[in-house]
Short mmCIF file of C-alpha atoms in Angstrom, two decimals:
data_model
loop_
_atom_site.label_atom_id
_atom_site.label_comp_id
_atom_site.label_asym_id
_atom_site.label_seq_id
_atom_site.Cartn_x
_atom_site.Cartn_y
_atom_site.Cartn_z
CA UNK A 1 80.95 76.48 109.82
CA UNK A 2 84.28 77.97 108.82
CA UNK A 3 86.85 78.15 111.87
CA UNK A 4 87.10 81.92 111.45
CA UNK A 5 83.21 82.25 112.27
CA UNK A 6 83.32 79.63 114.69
CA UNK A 7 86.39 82.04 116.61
CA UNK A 8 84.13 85.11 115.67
CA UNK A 9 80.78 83.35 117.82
CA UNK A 10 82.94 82.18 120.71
CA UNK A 11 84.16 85.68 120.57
CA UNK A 12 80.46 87.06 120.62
CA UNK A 13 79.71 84.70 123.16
CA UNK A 14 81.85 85.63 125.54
CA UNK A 15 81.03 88.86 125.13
CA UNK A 16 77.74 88.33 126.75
CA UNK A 17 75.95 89.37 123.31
CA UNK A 18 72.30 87.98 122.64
CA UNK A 19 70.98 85.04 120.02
CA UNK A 20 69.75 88.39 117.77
CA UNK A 21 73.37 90.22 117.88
CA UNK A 22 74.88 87.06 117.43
CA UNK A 23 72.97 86.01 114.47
CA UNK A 24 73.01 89.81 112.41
CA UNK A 25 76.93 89.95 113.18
CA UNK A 26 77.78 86.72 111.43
CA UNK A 27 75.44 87.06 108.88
CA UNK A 28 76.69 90.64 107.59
CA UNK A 29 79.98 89.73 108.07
CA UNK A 30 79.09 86.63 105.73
CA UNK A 31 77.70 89.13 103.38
CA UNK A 32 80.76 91.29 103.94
CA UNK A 33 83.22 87.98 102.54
CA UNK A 34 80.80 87.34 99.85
CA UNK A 35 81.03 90.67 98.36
CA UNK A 36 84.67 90.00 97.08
CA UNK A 37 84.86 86.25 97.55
CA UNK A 38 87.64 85.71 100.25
CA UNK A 39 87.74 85.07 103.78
CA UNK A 40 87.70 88.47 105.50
CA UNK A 41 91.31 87.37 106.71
CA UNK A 42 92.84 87.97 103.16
CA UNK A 43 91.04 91.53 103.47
CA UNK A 44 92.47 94.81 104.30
CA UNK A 45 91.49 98.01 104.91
CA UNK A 46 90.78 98.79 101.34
CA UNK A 47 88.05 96.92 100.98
CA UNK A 48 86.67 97.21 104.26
CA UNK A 49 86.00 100.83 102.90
CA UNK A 50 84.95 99.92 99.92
CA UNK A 51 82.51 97.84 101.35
CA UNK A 52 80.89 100.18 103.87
CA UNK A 53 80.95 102.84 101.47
CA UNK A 54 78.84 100.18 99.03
CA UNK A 55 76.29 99.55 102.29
CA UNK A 56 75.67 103.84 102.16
CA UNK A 57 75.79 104.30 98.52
CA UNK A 58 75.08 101.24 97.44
CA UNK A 59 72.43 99.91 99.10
CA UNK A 60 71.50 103.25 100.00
CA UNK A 61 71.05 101.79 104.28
CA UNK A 62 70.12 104.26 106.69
CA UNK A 63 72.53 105.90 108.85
CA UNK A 64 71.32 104.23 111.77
CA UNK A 65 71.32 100.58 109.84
CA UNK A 66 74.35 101.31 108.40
CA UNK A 67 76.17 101.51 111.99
CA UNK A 68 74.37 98.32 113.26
CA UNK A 69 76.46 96.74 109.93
CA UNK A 70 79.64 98.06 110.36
CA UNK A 71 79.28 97.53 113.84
CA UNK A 72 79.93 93.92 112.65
CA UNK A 73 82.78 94.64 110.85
CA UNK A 74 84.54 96.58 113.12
CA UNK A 75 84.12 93.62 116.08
CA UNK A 76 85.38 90.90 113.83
CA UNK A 77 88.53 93.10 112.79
CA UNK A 78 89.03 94.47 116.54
CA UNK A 79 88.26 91.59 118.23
CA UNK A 80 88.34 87.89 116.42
CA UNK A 81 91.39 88.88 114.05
CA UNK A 82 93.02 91.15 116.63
CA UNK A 83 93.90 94.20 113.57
CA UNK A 84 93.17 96.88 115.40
CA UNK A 85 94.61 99.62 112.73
CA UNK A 86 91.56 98.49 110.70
CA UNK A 87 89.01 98.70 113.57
CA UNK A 88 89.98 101.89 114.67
CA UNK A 89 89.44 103.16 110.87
CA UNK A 90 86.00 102.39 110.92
CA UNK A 91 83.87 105.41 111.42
CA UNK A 92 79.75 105.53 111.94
CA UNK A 93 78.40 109.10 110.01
CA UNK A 94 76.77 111.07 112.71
CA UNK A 95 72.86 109.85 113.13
CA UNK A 96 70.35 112.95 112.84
CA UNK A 97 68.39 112.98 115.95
CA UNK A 98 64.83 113.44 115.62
CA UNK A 99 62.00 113.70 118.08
CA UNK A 100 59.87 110.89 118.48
CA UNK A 101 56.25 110.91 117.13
CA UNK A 102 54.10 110.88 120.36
CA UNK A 103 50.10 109.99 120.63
CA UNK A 104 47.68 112.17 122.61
CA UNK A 105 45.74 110.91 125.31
CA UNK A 106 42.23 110.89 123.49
CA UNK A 107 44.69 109.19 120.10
CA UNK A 108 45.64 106.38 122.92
CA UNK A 109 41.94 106.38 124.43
CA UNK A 110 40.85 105.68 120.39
CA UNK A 111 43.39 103.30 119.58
CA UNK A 112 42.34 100.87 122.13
CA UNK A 113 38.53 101.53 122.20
CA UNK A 114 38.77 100.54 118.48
CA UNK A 115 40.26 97.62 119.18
CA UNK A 116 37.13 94.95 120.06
CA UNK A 117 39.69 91.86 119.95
CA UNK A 118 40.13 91.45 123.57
CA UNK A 119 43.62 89.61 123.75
CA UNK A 120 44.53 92.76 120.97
CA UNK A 121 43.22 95.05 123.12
CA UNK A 122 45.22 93.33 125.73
CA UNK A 123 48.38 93.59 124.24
CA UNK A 124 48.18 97.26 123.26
CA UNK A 125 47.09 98.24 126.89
CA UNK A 126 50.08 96.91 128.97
CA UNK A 127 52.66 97.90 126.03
CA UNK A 128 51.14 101.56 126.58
CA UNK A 129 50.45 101.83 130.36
CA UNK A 130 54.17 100.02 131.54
CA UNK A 131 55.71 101.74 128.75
CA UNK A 132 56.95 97.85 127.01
CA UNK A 133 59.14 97.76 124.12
CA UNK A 134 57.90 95.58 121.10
CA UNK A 135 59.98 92.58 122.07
CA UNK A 136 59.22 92.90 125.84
CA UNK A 137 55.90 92.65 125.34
CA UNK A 138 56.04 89.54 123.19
CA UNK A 139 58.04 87.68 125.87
CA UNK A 140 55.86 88.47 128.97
CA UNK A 141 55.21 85.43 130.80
CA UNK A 142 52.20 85.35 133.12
CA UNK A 143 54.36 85.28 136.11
CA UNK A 144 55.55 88.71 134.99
CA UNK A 145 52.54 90.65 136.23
CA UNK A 146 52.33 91.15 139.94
CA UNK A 147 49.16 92.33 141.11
CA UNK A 148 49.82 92.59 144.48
CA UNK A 149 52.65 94.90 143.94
CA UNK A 150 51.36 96.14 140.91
CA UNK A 151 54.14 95.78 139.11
CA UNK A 152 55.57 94.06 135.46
CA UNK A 153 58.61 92.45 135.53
CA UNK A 154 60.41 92.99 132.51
CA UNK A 155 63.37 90.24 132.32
CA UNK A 156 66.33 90.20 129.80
CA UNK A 157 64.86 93.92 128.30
CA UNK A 158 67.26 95.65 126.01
CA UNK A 159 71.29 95.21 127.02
CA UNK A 160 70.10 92.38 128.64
CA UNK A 161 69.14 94.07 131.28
CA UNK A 162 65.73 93.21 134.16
CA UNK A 163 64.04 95.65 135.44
CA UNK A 164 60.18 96.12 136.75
CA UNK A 165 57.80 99.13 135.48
CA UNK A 166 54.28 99.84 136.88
CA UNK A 167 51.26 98.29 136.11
CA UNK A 168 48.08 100.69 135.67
CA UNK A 169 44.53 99.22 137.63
CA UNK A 170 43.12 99.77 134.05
CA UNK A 171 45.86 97.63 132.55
CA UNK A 172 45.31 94.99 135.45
CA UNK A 173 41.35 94.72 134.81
CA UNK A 174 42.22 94.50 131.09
CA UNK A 175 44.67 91.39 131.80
CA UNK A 176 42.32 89.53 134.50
CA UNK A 177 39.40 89.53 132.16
CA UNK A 178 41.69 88.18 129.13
CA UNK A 179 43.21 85.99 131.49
CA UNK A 180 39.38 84.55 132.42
CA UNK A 181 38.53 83.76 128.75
CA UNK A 182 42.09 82.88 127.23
CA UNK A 183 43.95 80.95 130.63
CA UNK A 184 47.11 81.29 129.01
CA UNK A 185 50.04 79.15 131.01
CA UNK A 186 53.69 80.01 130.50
CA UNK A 187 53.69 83.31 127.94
CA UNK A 188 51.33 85.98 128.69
CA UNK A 189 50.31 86.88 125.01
CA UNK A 190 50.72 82.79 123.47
CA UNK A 191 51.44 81.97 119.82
CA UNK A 192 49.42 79.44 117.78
CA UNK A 193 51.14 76.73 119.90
CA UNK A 194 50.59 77.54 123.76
CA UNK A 195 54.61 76.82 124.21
CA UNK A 196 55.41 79.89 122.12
CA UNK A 197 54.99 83.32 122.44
CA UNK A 198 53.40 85.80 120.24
CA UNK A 199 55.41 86.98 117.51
CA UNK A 200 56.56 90.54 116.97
CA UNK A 201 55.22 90.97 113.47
CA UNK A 202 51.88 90.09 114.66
CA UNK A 203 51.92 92.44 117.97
CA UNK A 204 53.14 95.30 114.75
CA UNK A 205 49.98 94.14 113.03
CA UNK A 206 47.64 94.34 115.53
CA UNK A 207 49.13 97.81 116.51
CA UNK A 208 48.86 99.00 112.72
CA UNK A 209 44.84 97.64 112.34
CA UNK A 210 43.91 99.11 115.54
CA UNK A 211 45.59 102.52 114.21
CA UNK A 212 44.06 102.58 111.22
CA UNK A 213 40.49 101.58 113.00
CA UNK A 214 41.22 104.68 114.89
CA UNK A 215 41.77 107.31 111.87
CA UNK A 216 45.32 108.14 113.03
CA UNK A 217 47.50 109.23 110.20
CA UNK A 218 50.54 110.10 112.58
CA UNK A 219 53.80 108.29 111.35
CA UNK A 220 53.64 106.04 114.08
CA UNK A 221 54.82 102.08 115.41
CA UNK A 222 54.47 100.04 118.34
CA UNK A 223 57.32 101.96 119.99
CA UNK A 224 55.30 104.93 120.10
CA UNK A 225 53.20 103.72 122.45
CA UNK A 226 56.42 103.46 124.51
CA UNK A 227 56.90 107.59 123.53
CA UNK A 228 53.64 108.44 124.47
CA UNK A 229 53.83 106.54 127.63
CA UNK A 230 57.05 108.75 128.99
CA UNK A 231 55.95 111.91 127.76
CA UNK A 232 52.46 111.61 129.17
CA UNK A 233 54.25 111.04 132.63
CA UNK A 234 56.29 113.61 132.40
CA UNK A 235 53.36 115.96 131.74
CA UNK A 236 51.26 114.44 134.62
CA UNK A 237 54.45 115.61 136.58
CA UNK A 238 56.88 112.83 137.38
CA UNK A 239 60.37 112.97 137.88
CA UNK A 240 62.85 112.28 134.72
CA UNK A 241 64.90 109.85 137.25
CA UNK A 242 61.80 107.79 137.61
CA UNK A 243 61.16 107.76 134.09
CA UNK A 244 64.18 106.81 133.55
CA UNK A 245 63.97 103.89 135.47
CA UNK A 246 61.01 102.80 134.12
CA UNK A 247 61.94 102.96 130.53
CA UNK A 248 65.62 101.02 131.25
CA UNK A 249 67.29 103.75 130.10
CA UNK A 250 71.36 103.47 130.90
CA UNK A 251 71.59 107.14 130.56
CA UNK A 252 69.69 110.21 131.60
CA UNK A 253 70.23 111.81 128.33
CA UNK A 254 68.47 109.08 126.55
CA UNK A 255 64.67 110.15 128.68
CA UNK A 256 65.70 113.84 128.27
CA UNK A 257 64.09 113.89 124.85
CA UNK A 258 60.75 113.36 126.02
CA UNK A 259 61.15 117.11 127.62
CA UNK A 260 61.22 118.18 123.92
CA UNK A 261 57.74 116.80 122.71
CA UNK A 262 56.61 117.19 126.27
CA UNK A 263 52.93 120.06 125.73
CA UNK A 264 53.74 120.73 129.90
CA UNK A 265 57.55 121.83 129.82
CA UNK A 266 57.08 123.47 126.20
CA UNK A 267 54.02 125.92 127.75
CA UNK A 268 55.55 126.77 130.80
CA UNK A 269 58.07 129.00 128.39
CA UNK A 270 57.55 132.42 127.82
CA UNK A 271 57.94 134.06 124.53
#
C-alpha cells in the first residue's frame, strides 16, 4: 500500500466512514491515478476534470453514481492532500428526482403468498412489514427481534446510525415458525455457513423470483418493499414524524415523498 492511500484510509477512518465507503473511495481513487499513470499528488485540477468529465461521458455513469465517484475525489483532494482550490471545484450535476415505484397491498399480499420457500417468505415479510433496507435485513441477528416489545432493532443502519422499527404479529408468526424448523443462532437469515449472514445478492434474488411468481411487471427492487411500506402507513393514517422515525430518515424532507405516491393524500384534492 502506497503511503498516500495509507494517509487517505487513516483519513477515512477517522472520519467514522464504514468498511463499504472505505473500500469504493480507495478503489476509484485508484482508478482515478490509473487513468493517467501518476500518483494523484502530481495531478491538478486539469485532469481532475478531465477525469470526471470521462466518468459522465465516458463511461456514460449515472448522475447519482457519478457523485458517489467524485465524492472520492473530492475527499482525497480536500482532505488527505489538504488542496482545497481543487475540492471546492468539484461540482455533482443536479440528480433528477423521481418518485419511487410503490406496490399495492393485494401486489404485497401476492408477492409473498407466491413465495412457498418459508425462510424466503421469511425474509420478504419482515423487510416489508418493518420497512428494512436490503442490507439491514441481511445483518439481522436473532437477538434483533423483540417480541415482547414487538419491536426490530436495526443496529449500524445507514450513516451508521441504530434505531428500532415495529414488528407486525403477522411478521412475528412468520419468524417463530421459521425459527421452529431452521433454529438459526447468531444471524437471523444465515448463509451457507451458520457464522455468516445471508448475502444481499441472494435476498435481491429471492425478491426478483418471488416477483416474477407473482406476475408483477412494475420496475421494482427490494427497496420497494421499503416504499410500499411508508406509503401504505401513511395512507392507513400515521404521522410523517413517525414515519420518519421508522425509516431512519435524518431529514423530514427525505419521508415527504411518500405524500406524492401516497392514493390517500392525492384523493383528498379537489379538482
Amino acid at each position: 500500500m502506497s503511503k498516500l492511500r495509507e494517509q487517505m484510509l487513516v483519513d477515512l477512518q477517522l472520519k467514522g466512514a464504514t468498511l463499504k465507503t472505505q473500500r469504493k473511495y480507495l478503489r476509484e481513487v485508484s482508478n482515478f491515478a490509473k487513468y493517467f499513470g501518476k500518483s494523484p499528488e502530481e495531478l491538478g485540477e486539469q485532469e481532475v476534470k478531465e477525469y470526471l468529465v470521462h466518468l459522465l461521458e465516458g463511461r456514460k455513469l449515472s448522475k447519482g453514481t457519478y457523485k458517489n465517484y467524485a465524492s472520492a475525489i473530492k475527499f482525497l483532494y480536500k482532505v488527505t492532500l489538504n488542496r482545497e482550490d481543487i475540492a471546492d471545484k468539484i461540482r455533482y450535476p443536479r440528480v433528477d428526482k423521481t418518485l419511487p415505484c410503490v406496490f399495492d397491498l393485494s401486489e404485497v399480499k401476492a408477492l409473498l403468498s407466491s413465495t412457498e420457500n418459508l425462510k424466503h417468505r421469511a425474509i420478504l415479510t419482515i423487510m416489508y412489514s418493518a420497512g428494512l433496507r436490503l442490507s439491514e435485513t441481511a445483518r439481522l441477528r436473532v437477538t434483533d427481534i423483540d417480541s415482547k416489545r414487538m419491536l426490530v432493532w436495526v443496529q449500524l443502519g445507514k450513516g451508521g446510525k441504530d434505531r428500532y422499527t415495529i414488528l407486525s404479529q403477522t411478521a412475528l408468526e412468520c419468524l417463530r415458525e421459521y425459527w421452529r424448523e431452521y433454529h438459526p443462532k447468531e444471524w437471523l437469515f444465515e448463509g451457507q455457513n451458520e457464522d455468516t449472514h445471508l448475502c444481499l445478492t441472494s435476498i435481491r434474488q429471492i425478491f426478483l423470483a418471488a416477483k416474477k411468481r407473482a406476475g408483477i411487471t412494475k420496475p421494482a427492487s427490494p427497496h420497494t418493499l421499503r416504499h410500499s411500506f411508508a406509503t401504505h402507513l401513511i395512507e392507513a393514517g400515521t404521522s410523517l414524524h413517525h414515519v420518519q422515525l421508522l425509516l431512519g430518515h435524518r431529514s423530514p424532507t427525505t419521508t415527504t415523498i411518500y405524500l406524492h405516491v401516497s392514493r390517500v393524500n392525492l384523493a383528498q384534492v379537489t379538482s
